[in-house]
Amino acid sequence: MAPPTNSNESYCTFTLAADVTAGGLPSEEEIARDLENTDPKVKRHALKAAIMAMLSGEAMPKIVMQVIRFCINSDDKPLKKMCMLYWEVVPKYQEPTSEELLQSATGGQPLQRKLLPEMILVCNALMNDLNHPNEYVRGSMLRFLCKVKDEEILSPLIPSIKSCLEHRHAYVRKNAALAVFHAHRLSAETLIPDGPELIEQFLSAETDVAARTNAFLMLCNENEDLAIQFLAQNMDDVGKYGDGFALLVLELTRKICRRDANQKSRFVRVLFQMLSSASAAVSYEAAWTLVSLSSAPTAVRAAAVTYTNLLNSQNDNNVKLIVLERLEGMKKNHPKIVQELLMDILRALSSPNPDICKKVLDVVMDIVTARNVAEVVTMLKREVTKTADENDQSNEAKGSVYRNMLIRAIHGCAVRFPDVAESVVHTLMDFLSTDGGMQVIIFVRAIVEQYPDLRSALITKLLTTLEDISNSNVMCVCLWILGEYCESAESLQEAFNDVAEQLGQPPFVVQPEEKAAQEKAAADAASGPKLVTKNVVLADGTYATQTVYSETKAPVDDSTPHLRKMIIGGDVFLGSILSSCLTKLCLRAGDLADEIGATNVKSMTVKSVLIMCGVVKMAEVTVTAQKSSLADCKERVSLCCRALLDPTANELLKATLLSEGRATFGRFLKTLKDKEAKEAKKSEPEVPTTQADDLIHFRQLRSMAVQGGDMDLDDGSDLARATGFSDGGSLLSSELSHVYPLSGFADPVYAEASVTVRDYDISLEILLINRTPNTLANLTVELATMGDMKIVERPQSHTVGPLDQITIKASIKVSSTETGHIFGTIVYEDTSTQEKGYINLNDIHMDIMDYIRPATCTDEMFRSMWAEFEWENKVAISTSITSLMAFLNHIVDSTNMRCLTPHDSSEKGSFLAANLYARSVFGEDALVNVSVEKKDDNDGKLAGYIRIRSKTQGIALSLGERITSVQRGIAEVKAQ
């Protein structure tokens, strides 16, 4: 909404009296009497009450003369400030009479504004303050005049304002420059027509940084030619004029060059000079300006170097994230230039913030090439090694999340560049026993499959670290690798002996004496430490009470290998994997009986069968969460025993057990590679096309006067124009999809709102149309919100003529991902009937999909978050879709999430389970598990549940409502 142009136009404001008086505002007579008091405090109190009363709608015409008589010449500084606030709100013009209003309405002479006679005295008092010997009084008055929008008041004060430009004090001069700027902008022809020339002279002689900045601000907005002329004359001294002046130069550069591209060469020198500024704000803005105006390689390279220097020199995490965002945007259009600074960008990994490290890896990993991959991997290996250093506080702050990020980055480099796989895999295998072991073992599993030459060395390394692995999932993958890829006689015997040694002798159940010892240790721990309270003397001699927990540490004697401990603990799934691993080792040993020996093969078989029997016994006796897997474990172990003991079963199952698992895993890796290639192809920008009748711009035929700079910044724009660059066309269709009707066509006021969501902010543009033949006064849209939303900018009151329309704006701040509602009422007053009207508006439902963005995470992170998040919403599946894959794709598209579970549309089956993941713009994680089954006894309909988990309640409930609503609408959509 445009600001008021004079004192008669004012916003409708409702102000609550907070602390003036306890029983309400005093009357006009009481305020007038208090203003006559000699105590400045009483005068300030009365004047404050008068201001608040006038803001509430009271006229108070008698107070003007009281202020002029008793307050305007006071030497009290707070009272002078209060007087300035009073002159801002007081009416300065006479109210028109009824005859003048009638004459103007009937097409007669337009209304002539008449200044109040009292304002002549006010102008005289303002002039006295402008000539006051105290520089504070002068400067404050000059600042006040920047808010006055009445030419009649400013006109007699112009000579005094000009004289202040030559004052000895810099505080007066800088405010005088702003006052000249305001007067020239208000009315350049009548008030101060020579303003730009006056400021130019002032600027050439000024030495104060703030005054020079304010003067240059006036030239930039009122006379660009003089600003450019001054800049050309003082090009070498721009760096000495302060950060504010430099930022104004950059703003002027952007404004002129976007209007006229031929002017770019005039600002090349100053732009490159500001890139090396000592101020981070100036250098950042200069780099951004340079990139926005040109895509020439020299300019982009200089900007990228500046961004990199800021990234490594600034300590503020927000600055680092902003710079990384700029580098990521630059990477899309100029990847080769960013590649040159790859190692400098990686230096930002020293930051203790894991979000910055993640952003750095996201920026650099896409542009790693064969030329720099060795340096990148070496640095990543060094960072991974640092994470194992317990004395490094920065790594302790980043935790295991940083280590997992590094491992994934190294994995990506090894997949894309096979030459570095051998150099990194041995380093990473040292971290199998850490909390990032799952990432490492998945990486090792892929390397073992893809690089046969490395298998023997990796198997040997894996066997040496087997005793240190304490994670059940990591151990499962290790055993699978040993069973699939141990092929030589030596590796088979070594792997079997190491596994058997770690496992020990059956049975795998807790013995009575061990159970008694565990119960005794638990009882000792439950008894708790002893509480000791004593008095101590502090360093300053005072007494204090100190409470100490005294506990005797029992010696820990736990020599049980981790593998045996996990089996005894009731890990049924690990027992099944162990049985399969031993079976594969024995079957391959049978093929190499000549090298291993028949006796050793039989011994291995007997030990394996005994171990498998012990696993089944453990599964039957131990009570754990995996008790439901007992039947599957029995069936799997029985199959393995038959394959070892029954020759017929051996002949039928041997080929399947030894080859199908590896072949399936190979196809899985190929599917992942094809999926990544397909996503990379989708992310490639489309090649722009040009129309046959587009204008061709020949840079060589340009005037030589324009090319006087050191470099032509227009090369990139010429190239973009020649190749038909387009900014994507109109967004009208997307804007219309977010237009909501708030009232009906039959209502006196029709209203509709256009909603624009920008991450944390919601912008409302409300169109109001007066459908009555009468003028509606004080028309206000009163809005309210439900949910985690807060109205920041409320619509102001307006007067709308007959059949006229206006557009008002409102801003709403969003703090979390939660479905919210915006509702309200239109209140207006009909000027012809003097009746008030109310219109209840339709609700605006804010969709959660405006905040949800698809994201990816590893299976380990998904499981960790699933166990950590406490809010769960369970939605029963009720749909008319009969295809499992079609239903999954519909849920993924409707919820704007990403499916983490690899699947093939050609697969047939009656059950489907998939994990979906997304992140909100507020950094909240949304986890969804889809478990759906197609039952034949239910007429082929789908049944099952969709479970949603998140850290906050709002996203779980909102996402559940979204899934429920899209399920209900499927049948109608299909019918259409």
JSON list of C-alpha atoms in Angstrom, two decimals, residues 602-781:
[
{"chain": "A", "resi": 602, "resn": "LYS", "atom": "CA", "xyz": [33.85, -83.53, 7.12]},
{"chain": "A", "resi": 603, "resn": "SER", "atom": "CA", "xyz": [35.02, -81.81, 10.28]},
{"chain": "A", "resi": 604, "resn": "MET", "atom": "CA", "xyz": [33.76, -78.48, 8.95]},
{"chain": "A", "resi": 605, "resn": "THR", "atom": "CA", "xyz": [30.40, -80.04, 8.08]},
{"chain": "A", "resi": 606, "resn": "VAL", "atom": "CA", "xyz": [29.97, -81.61, 11.51]},
{"chain": "A", "resi": 607, "resn": "LYS", "atom": "CA", "xyz": [30.83, -78.39, 13.31]},
{"chain": "A", "resi": 608, "resn": "SER", "atom": "CA", "xyz": [28.44, -76.44, 11.09]},
{"chain": "A", "resi": 609, "resn": "VAL", "atom": "CA", "xyz": [25.55, -78.82, 11.79]},
{"chain": "A", "resi": 610, "resn": "LEU", "atom": "CA", "xyz": [26.19, -78.65, 15.54]},
{"chain": "A", "resi": 611, "resn": "ILE", "atom": "CA", "xyz": [26.30, -74.86, 15.42]},
{"chain": "A", "resi": 612, "resn": "MET", "atom": "CA", "xyz": [23.04, -74.72, 13.43]},
{"chain": "A", "resi": 613, "resn": "CYS", "atom": "CA", "xyz": [21.34, -77.02, 15.95]},
{"chain": "A", "resi": 614, "resn": "GLY", "atom": "CA", "xyz": [22.53, -74.71, 18.71]},
{"chain": "A", "resi": 615, "resn": "VAL", "atom": "CA", "xyz": [21.09, -71.72, 16.85]},
{"chain": "A", "resi": 616, "resn": "VAL", "atom": "CA", "xyz": [17.67, -73.38, 16.60]},
{"chain": "A", "resi": 617, "resn": "LYS", "atom": "CA", "xyz": [17.79, -74.32, 20.28]},
{"chain": "A", "resi": 618, "resn": "MET", "atom": "CA", "xyz": [18.64, -70.73, 21.14]},
{"chain": "A", "resi": 619, "resn": "ALA", "atom": "CA", "xyz": [15.72, -69.47, 19.07]},
{"chain": "A", "resi": 620, "resn": "GLU", "atom": "CA", "xyz": [13.32, -71.82, 20.89]},
{"chain": "A", "resi": 621, "resn": "VAL", "atom": "CA", "xyz": [14.50, -71.07, 24.42]},
{"chain": "A", "resi": 622, "resn": "THR", "atom": "CA", "xyz": [15.42, -67.38, 24.39]},
{"chain": "A", "resi": 623, "resn": "VAL", "atom": "CA", "xyz": [12.60, -64.83, 24.72]},
{"chain": "A", "resi": 624, "resn": "THR", "atom": "CA", "xyz": [13.38, -61.82, 22.51]},
{"chain": "A", "resi": 625, "resn": "ALA", "atom": "CA", "xyz": [11.66, -59.43, 20.14]},
{"chain": "A", "resi": 626, "resn": "GLN", "atom": "CA", "xyz": [12.60, -61.75, 17.24]},
{"chain": "A", "resi": 627, "resn": "LYS", "atom": "CA", "xyz": [10.65, -64.69, 18.66]},
{"chain": "A", "resi": 628, "resn": "SER", "atom": "CA", "xyz": [8.20, -64.40, 15.76]},
{"chain": "A", "resi": 629, "resn": "SER", "atom": "CA", "xyz": [11.01, -65.37, 13.34]},
{"chain": "A", "resi": 630, "resn": "LEU", "atom": "CA", "xyz": [11.40, -68.82, 14.93]},
{"chain": "A", "resi": 631, "resn": "ALA", "atom": "CA", "xyz": [9.49, -70.64, 12.17]},
{"chain": "A", "resi": 632, "resn": "ASP", "atom": "CA", "xyz": [11.51, -68.98, 9.42]},
{"chain": "A", "resi": 633, "resn": "CYS", "atom": "CA", "xyz": [14.74, -69.75, 11.27]},
{"chain": "A", "resi": 634, "resn": "LYS", "atom": "CA", "xyz": [13.83, -73.44, 11.64]},
{"chain": "A", "resi": 635, "resn": "GLU", "atom": "CA", "xyz": [12.93, -73.72, 7.97]},
{"chain": "A", "resi": 636, "resn": "ARG", "atom": "CA", "xyz": [16.14, -71.98, 6.86]},
{"chain": "A", "resi": 637, "resn": "VAL", "atom": "CA", "xyz": [18.40, -74.04, 9.12]},
{"chain": "A", "resi": 638, "resn": "SER", "atom": "CA", "xyz": [16.67, -77.28, 8.13]},
{"chain": "A", "resi": 639, "resn": "LEU", "atom": "CA", "xyz": [17.27, -76.48, 4.48]},
{"chain": "A", "resi": 640, "resn": "CYS", "atom": "CA", "xyz": [20.96, -75.81, 5.17]},
{"chain": "A", "resi": 641, "resn": "CYS", "atom": "CA", "xyz": [21.33, -79.08, 7.11]},
{"chain": "A", "resi": 642, "resn": "ARG", "atom": "CA", "xyz": [19.72, -81.06, 4.31]},
{"chain": "A", "resi": 643, "resn": "ALA", "atom": "CA", "xyz": [22.03, -79.43, 1.77]},
{"chain": "A", "resi": 644, "resn": "LEU", "atom": "CA", "xyz": [25.02, -80.59, 3.84]},
{"chain": "A", "resi": 645, "resn": "LEU", "atom": "CA", "xyz": [23.84, -84.09, 4.81]},
{"chain": "A", "resi": 646, "resn": "ASP", "atom": "CA", "xyz": [21.54, -85.28, 2.01]},
{"chain": "A", "resi": 647, "resn": "PRO", "atom": "CA", "xyz": [23.34, -85.90, -1.33]},
{"chain": "A", "resi": 648, "resn": "THR", "atom": "CA", "xyz": [20.11, -85.47, -3.31]},
{"chain": "A", "resi": 649, "resn": "ALA", "atom": "CA", "xyz": [19.33, -82.14, -1.66]},
{"chain": "A", "resi": 650, "resn": "ASN", "atom": "CA", "xyz": [22.96, -81.15, -2.11]},
{"chain": "A", "resi": 651, "resn": "GLU", "atom": "CA", "xyz": [22.71, -81.70, -5.83]},
{"chain": "A", "resi": 652, "resn": "LEU", "atom": "CA", "xyz": [19.48, -79.70, -6.12]},
{"chain": "A", "resi": 653, "resn": "LEU", "atom": "CA", "xyz": [20.34, -76.78, -3.83]},
{"chain": "A", "resi": 654, "resn": "LYS", "atom": "CA", "xyz": [24.07, -76.33, -4.30]},
{"chain": "A", "resi": 655, "resn": "ALA", "atom": "CA", "xyz": [23.94, -74.24, -7.46]},
{"chain": "A", "resi": 656, "resn": "THR", "atom": "CA", "xyz": [21.19, -72.04, -6.08]},
{"chain": "A", "resi": 657, "resn": "LEU", "atom": "CA", "xyz": [22.90, -71.42, -2.74]},
{"chain": "A", "resi": 658, "resn": "LEU", "atom": "CA", "xyz": [26.31, -70.65, -4.24]},
{"chain": "A", "resi": 659, "resn": "SER", "atom": "CA", "xyz": [25.37, -68.51, -7.25]},
{"chain": "A", "resi": 660, "resn": "GLU", "atom": "CA", "xyz": [21.90, -67.01, -6.99]},
{"chain": "A", "resi": 661, "resn": "GLY", "atom": "CA", "xyz": [22.68, -64.72, -4.07]},
{"chain": "A", "resi": 662, "resn": "ARG", "atom": "CA", "xyz": [25.65, -63.12, -5.78]},
{"chain": "A", "resi": 663, "resn": "ALA", "atom": "CA", "xyz": [23.77, -62.79, -9.08]},
{"chain": "A", "resi": 664, "resn": "THR", "atom": "CA", "xyz": [20.82, -61.11, -7.38]},
{"chain": "A", "resi": 665, "resn": "PHE", "atom": "CA", "xyz": [23.13, -58.66, -5.65]},
{"chain": "A", "resi": 666, "resn": "GLY", "atom": "CA", "xyz": [24.80, -57.86, -8.98]},
{"chain": "A", "resi": 667, "resn": "ARG", "atom": "CA", "xyz": [21.42, -57.08, -10.52]},
{"chain": "A", "resi": 668, "resn": "PHE", "atom": "CA", "xyz": [20.62, -54.88, -7.51]},
{"chain": "A", "resi": 669, "resn": "LEU", "atom": "CA", "xyz": [23.78, -52.84, -8.04]},
{"chain": "A", "resi": 670, "resn": "LYS", "atom": "CA", "xyz": [23.00, -52.51, -11.74]},
{"chain": "A", "resi": 671, "resn": "THR", "atom": "CA", "xyz": [19.50, -51.26, -10.89]},
{"chain": "A", "resi": 672, "resn": "LEU", "atom": "CA", "xyz": [20.91, -48.65, -8.55]},
{"chain": "A", "resi": 673, "resn": "LYS", "atom": "CA", "xyz": [23.39, -47.50, -11.18]},
{"chain": "A", "resi": 674, "resn": "ASP", "atom": "CA", "xyz": [20.67, -47.22, -13.82]},
{"chain": "A", "resi": 675, "resn": "LYS", "atom": "CA", "xyz": [18.47, -45.29, -11.40]},
{"chain": "A", "resi": 676, "resn": "GLU", "atom": "CA", "xyz": [21.25, -42.81, -10.63]},
{"chain": "A", "resi": 677, "resn": "ALA", "atom": "CA", "xyz": [21.96, -42.38, -14.33]},
{"chain": "A", "resi": 678, "resn": "LYS", "atom": "CA", "xyz": [18.27, -41.74, -15.01]},
{"chain": "A", "resi": 679, "resn": "GLU", "atom": "CA", "xyz": [18.04, -39.15, -12.22]},
{"chain": "A", "resi": 680, "resn": "ALA", "atom": "CA", "xyz": [21.21, -37.46, -13.45]},
{"chain": "A", "resi": 681, "resn": "LYS", "atom": "CA", "xyz": [19.73, -37.28, -16.93]},
{"chain": "A", "resi": 682, "resn": "LYS", "atom": "CA", "xyz": [16.55, -35.72, -15.57]},
{"chain": "A", "resi": 683, "resn": "SER", "atom": "CA", "xyz": [18.53, -33.07, -13.71]},
{"chain": "A", "resi": 684, "resn": "GLU", "atom": "CA", "xyz": [20.36, -31.98, -16.86]},
{"chain": "A", "resi": 685, "resn": "PRO", "atom": "CA", "xyz": [19.08, -28.59, -18.10]},
{"chain": "A", "resi": 686, "resn": "GLU", "atom": "CA", "xyz": [17.14, -28.54, -21.32]},
{"chain": "A", "resi": 687, "resn": "VAL", "atom": "CA", "xyz": [18.89, -27.12, -24.33]},
{"chain": "A", "resi": 688, "resn": "PRO", "atom": "CA", "xyz": [17.30, -23.74, -25.11]},
{"chain": "A", "resi": 689, "resn": "THR", "atom": "CA", "xyz": [15.89, -23.07, -28.53]},
{"chain": "A", "resi": 690, "resn": "THR", "atom": "CA", "xyz": [15.65, -19.82, -30.42]},
{"chain": "A", "resi": 691, "resn": "GLN", "atom": "CA", "xyz": [12.95, -18.51, -32.68]},
{"chain": "A", "resi": 692, "resn": "ALA", "atom": "CA", "xyz": [13.63, -17.79, -36.35]},
{"chain": "A", "resi": 693, "resn": "ASP", "atom": "CA", "xyz": [12.67, -14.12, -36.09]},
{"chain": "A", "resi": 694, "resn": "ASP", "atom": "CA", "xyz": [14.63, -13.32, -32.91]},
{"chain": "A", "resi": 695, "resn": "LEU", "atom": "CA", "xyz": [16.96, -10.33, -32.99]},
{"chain": "A", "resi": 696, "resn": "ILE", "atom": "CA", "xyz": [20.63, -11.14, -33.59]},
{"chain": "A", "resi": 697, "resn": "HIS", "atom": "CA", "xyz": [22.98, -8.94, -31.60]},
{"chain": "A", "resi": 698, "resn": "PHE", "atom": "CA", "xyz": [26.48, -8.47, -33.06]},
{"chain": "A", "resi": 699, "resn": "ARG", "atom": "CA", "xyz": [28.85, -7.39, -30.33]},
{"chain": "A", "resi": 700, "resn": "GLN", "atom": "CA", "xyz": [31.59, -6.49, -32.80]},
{"chain": "A", "resi": 701, "resn": "LEU", "atom": "CA", "xyz": [29.42, -3.78, -34.39]},
{"chain": "A", "resi": 702, "resn": "ARG", "atom": "CA", "xyz": [28.90, -2.00, -31.10]},
{"chain": "A", "resi": 703, "resn": "SER", "atom": "CA", "xyz": [30.16, 1.54, -30.61]},
{"chain": "A", "resi": 704, "resn": "MET", "atom": "CA", "xyz": [33.80, 1.66, -29.62]},
{"chain": "A", "resi": 705, "resn": "ALA", "atom": "CA", "xyz": [33.02, 4.23, -26.90]},
{"chain": "A", "resi": 706, "resn": "VAL", "atom": "CA", "xyz": [31.19, 1.56, -24.97]},
{"chain": "A", "resi": 707, "resn": "GLN", "atom": "CA", "xyz": [34.13, -0.84, -25.07]},
{"chain": "A", "resi": 708, "resn": "GLY", "atom": "CA", "xyz": [36.51, 1.41, -23.17]},
{"chain": "A", "resi": 709, "resn": "GLY", "atom": "CA", "xyz": [36.74, -0.94, -20.18]},
{"chain": "A", "resi": 710, "resn": "ASP", "atom": "CA", "xyz": [39.27, -3.61, -19.42]},
{"chain": "A", "resi": 711, "resn": "MET", "atom": "CA", "xyz": [36.83, -6.40, -20.19]},
{"chain": "A", "resi": 712, "resn": "ASP", "atom": "CA", "xyz": [33.48, -6.75, -21.88]},
{"chain": "A", "resi": 713, "resn": "LEU", "atom": "CA", "xyz": [30.98, -8.08, -19.39]},
{"chain": "A", "resi": 714, "resn": "ASP", "atom": "CA", "xyz": [28.32, -8.65, -22.02]},
{"chain": "A", "resi": 715, "resn": "ASP", "atom": "CA", "xyz": [29.88, -11.76, -23.61]},
{"chain": "A", "resi": 716, "resn": "GLY", "atom": "CA", "xyz": [27.78, -14.12, -21.52]},
{"chain": "A", "resi": 717, "resn": "SER", "atom": "CA", "xyz": [24.51, -12.32, -22.18]},
{"chain": "A", "resi": 718, "resn": "ASP", "atom": "CA", "xyz": [25.27, -12.22, -25.89]},
{"chain": "A", "resi": 719, "resn": "LEU", "atom": "CA", "xyz": [25.82, -15.94, -25.89]},
{"chain": "A", "resi": 720, "resn": "ALA", "atom": "CA", "xyz": [22.65, -16.55, -23.92]},
{"chain": "A", "resi": 721, "resn": "ARG", "atom": "CA", "xyz": [20.63, -14.39, -26.31]},
{"chain": "A", "resi": 722, "resn": "ALA", "atom": "CA", "xyz": [22.13, -16.11, -29.33]},
{"chain": "A", "resi": 723, "resn": "THR", "atom": "CA", "xyz": [21.23, -19.56, -28.01]},
{"chain": "A", "resi": 724, "resn": "GLY", "atom": "CA", "xyz": [17.67, -18.56, -27.20]},
{"chain": "A", "resi": 725, "resn": "PHE", "atom": "CA", "xyz": [17.92, -18.41, -23.44]},
{"chain": "A", "resi": 726, "resn": "SER", "atom": "CA", "xyz": [14.56, -18.19, -21.73]},
{"chain": "A", "resi": 727, "resn": "ASP", "atom": "CA", "xyz": [13.65, -17.72, -18.11]},
{"chain": "A", "resi": 728, "resn": "GLY", "atom": "CA", "xyz": [10.95, -20.36, -18.18]},
{"chain": "A", "resi": 729, "resn": "GLY", "atom": "CA", "xyz": [7.91, -18.43, -19.38]},
{"chain": "A", "resi": 730, "resn": "SER", "atom": "CA", "xyz": [4.96, -17.17, -17.45]},
{"chain": "A", "resi": 731, "resn": "LEU", "atom": "CA", "xyz": [3.94, -18.51, -14.08]},
{"chain": "A", "resi": 732, "resn": "LEU", "atom": "CA", "xyz": [0.31, -17.46, -14.51]},
{"chain": "A", "resi": 733, "resn": "SER", "atom": "CA", "xyz": [-1.05, -21.00, -14.37]},
{"chain": "A", "resi": 734, "resn": "SER", "atom": "CA", "xyz": [0.70, -21.74, -11.08]},
{"chain": "A", "resi": 735, "resn": "GLU", "atom": "CA", "xyz": [-0.48, -18.42, -9.62]},
{"chain": "A", "resi": 736, "resn": "LEU", "atom": "CA", "xyz": [-4.10, -19.08, -10.57]},
{"chain": "A", "resi": 737, "resn": "SER", "atom": "CA", "xyz": [-4.00, -22.44, -8.81]},
{"chain": "A", "resi": 738, "resn": "HIS", "atom": "CA", "xyz": [-3.45, -20.60, -5.51]},
{"chain": "A", "resi": 739, "resn": "VAL", "atom": "CA", "xyz": [-6.34, -18.13, -5.82]},
{"chain": "A", "resi": 740, "resn": "TYR", "atom": "CA", "xyz": [-9.11, -18.66, -3.26]},
{"chain": "A", "resi": 741, "resn": "PRO", "atom": "CA", "xyz": [-12.55, -16.94, -3.34]},
{"chain": "A", "resi": 742, "resn": "LEU", "atom": "CA", "xyz": [-13.30, -15.48, 0.08]},
{"chain": "A", "resi": 743, "resn": "SER", "atom": "CA", "xyz": [-16.84, -14.21, -0.53]},
{"chain": "A", "resi": 744, "resn": "GLY", "atom": "CA", "xyz": [-19.63, -14.69, -3.06]},
{"chain": "A", "resi": 745, "resn": "PHE", "atom": "CA", "xyz": [-20.66, -12.57, -6.04]},
{"chain": "A", "resi": 746, "resn": "ALA", "atom": "CA", "xyz": [-23.93, -11.67, -4.30]},
{"chain": "A", "resi": 747, "resn": "ASP", "atom": "CA", "xyz": [-22.17, -10.15, -1.30]},
{"chain": "A", "resi": 748, "resn": "PRO", "atom": "CA", "xyz": [-21.77, -6.34, -1.11]},
{"chain": "A", "resi": 749, "resn": "VAL", "atom": "CA", "xyz": [-18.00, -6.83, -1.28]},
{"chain": "A", "resi": 750, "resn": "TYR", "atom": "CA", "xyz": [-16.46, -9.57, -3.39]},
{"chain": "A", "resi": 751, "resn": "ALA", "atom": "CA", "xyz": [-13.06, -10.76, -2.13]},
{"chain": "A", "resi": 752, "resn": "GLU", "atom": "CA", "xyz": [-10.53, -13.25, -3.42]},
{"chain": "A", "resi": 753, "resn": "ALA", "atom": "CA", "xyz": [-7.01, -13.97, -2.20]},
{"chain": "A", "resi": 754, "resn": "SER", "atom": "CA", "xyz": [-3.88, -14.97, -4.07]},
{"chain": "A", "resi": 755, "resn": "VAL", "atom": "CA", "xyz": [-1.63, -17.00, -1.75]},
{"chain": "A", "resi": 756, "resn": "THR", "atom": "CA", "xyz": [2.13, -17.19, -2.30]},
{"chain": "A", "resi": 757, "resn": "VAL", "atom": "CA", "xyz": [4.19, -19.46, -0.06]},
{"chain": "A", "resi": 758, "resn": "ARG", "atom": "CA", "xyz": [7.90, -18.68, 0.27]},
{"chain": "A", "resi": 759, "resn": "ASP", "atom": "CA", "xyz": [9.31, -21.14, 2.83]},
{"chain": "A", "resi": 760, "resn": "TYR", "atom": "CA", "xyz": [8.70, -19.37, 6.16]},
{"chain": "A", "resi": 761, "resn": "ASP", "atom": "CA", "xyz": [6.47, -16.61, 4.78]},
{"chain": "A", "resi": 762, "resn": "ILE", "atom": "CA", "xyz": [2.95, -16.57, 3.35]},
{"chain": "A", "resi": 763, "resn": "SER", "atom": "CA", "xyz": [2.00, -13.53, 1.29]},
{"chain": "A", "resi": 764, "resn": "LEU", "atom": "CA", "xyz": [-1.69, -12.72, 0.73]},
{"chain": "A", "resi": 765, "resn": "GLU", "atom": "CA", "xyz": [-2.86, -10.40, -2.02]},
{"chain": "A", "resi": 766, "resn": "ILE", "atom": "CA", "xyz": [-6.57, -9.78, -1.41]},
{"chain": "A", "resi": 767, "resn": "LEU", "atom": "CA", "xyz": [-8.67, -8.26, -4.19]},
{"chain": "A", "resi": 768, "resn": "LEU", "atom": "CA", "xyz": [-11.70, -6.35, -2.88]},
{"chain": "A", "resi": 769, "resn": "ILE", "atom": "CA", "xyz": [-14.49, -5.22, -5.26]},
{"chain": "A", "resi": 770, "resn": "ASN", "atom": "CA", "xyz": [-17.27, -2.91, -4.07]},
{"chain": "A", "resi": 771, "resn": "ARG", "atom": "CA", "xyz": [-20.42, -4.24, -5.79]},
{"chain": "A", "resi": 772, "resn": "THR", "atom": "CA", "xyz": [-22.71, -1.54, -4.34]},
{"chain": "A", "resi": 773, "resn": "PRO", "atom": "CA", "xyz": [-23.48, 1.95, -5.75]},
{"chain": "A", "resi": 774, "resn": "ASN", "atom": "CA", "xyz": [-22.41, 3.51, -2.44]},
{"chain": "A", "resi": 775, "resn": "THR", "atom": "CA", "xyz": [-19.03, 4.47, -1.01]},
{"chain": "A", "resi": 776, "resn": "LEU", "atom": "CA", "xyz": [-17.81, 2.11, 1.68]},
{"chain": "A", "resi": 777, "resn": "ALA", "atom": "CA", "xyz": [-15.67, 3.75, 4.37]},
{"chain": "A", "resi": 778, "resn": "ASN", "atom": "CA", "xyz": [-13.30, 2.14, 6.88]},
{"chain": "A", "resi": 779, "resn": "LEU", "atom": "CA", "xyz": [-13.36, -1.11, 4.95]},
{"chain": "A", "resi": 780, "resn": "THR", "atom": "CA", "xyz": [-11.08, -3.50, 6.83]},
{"chain": "A", "resi": 781, "resn": "VAL", "atom": "CA", "xyz": [-10.21, -7.17, 6.36]}
]
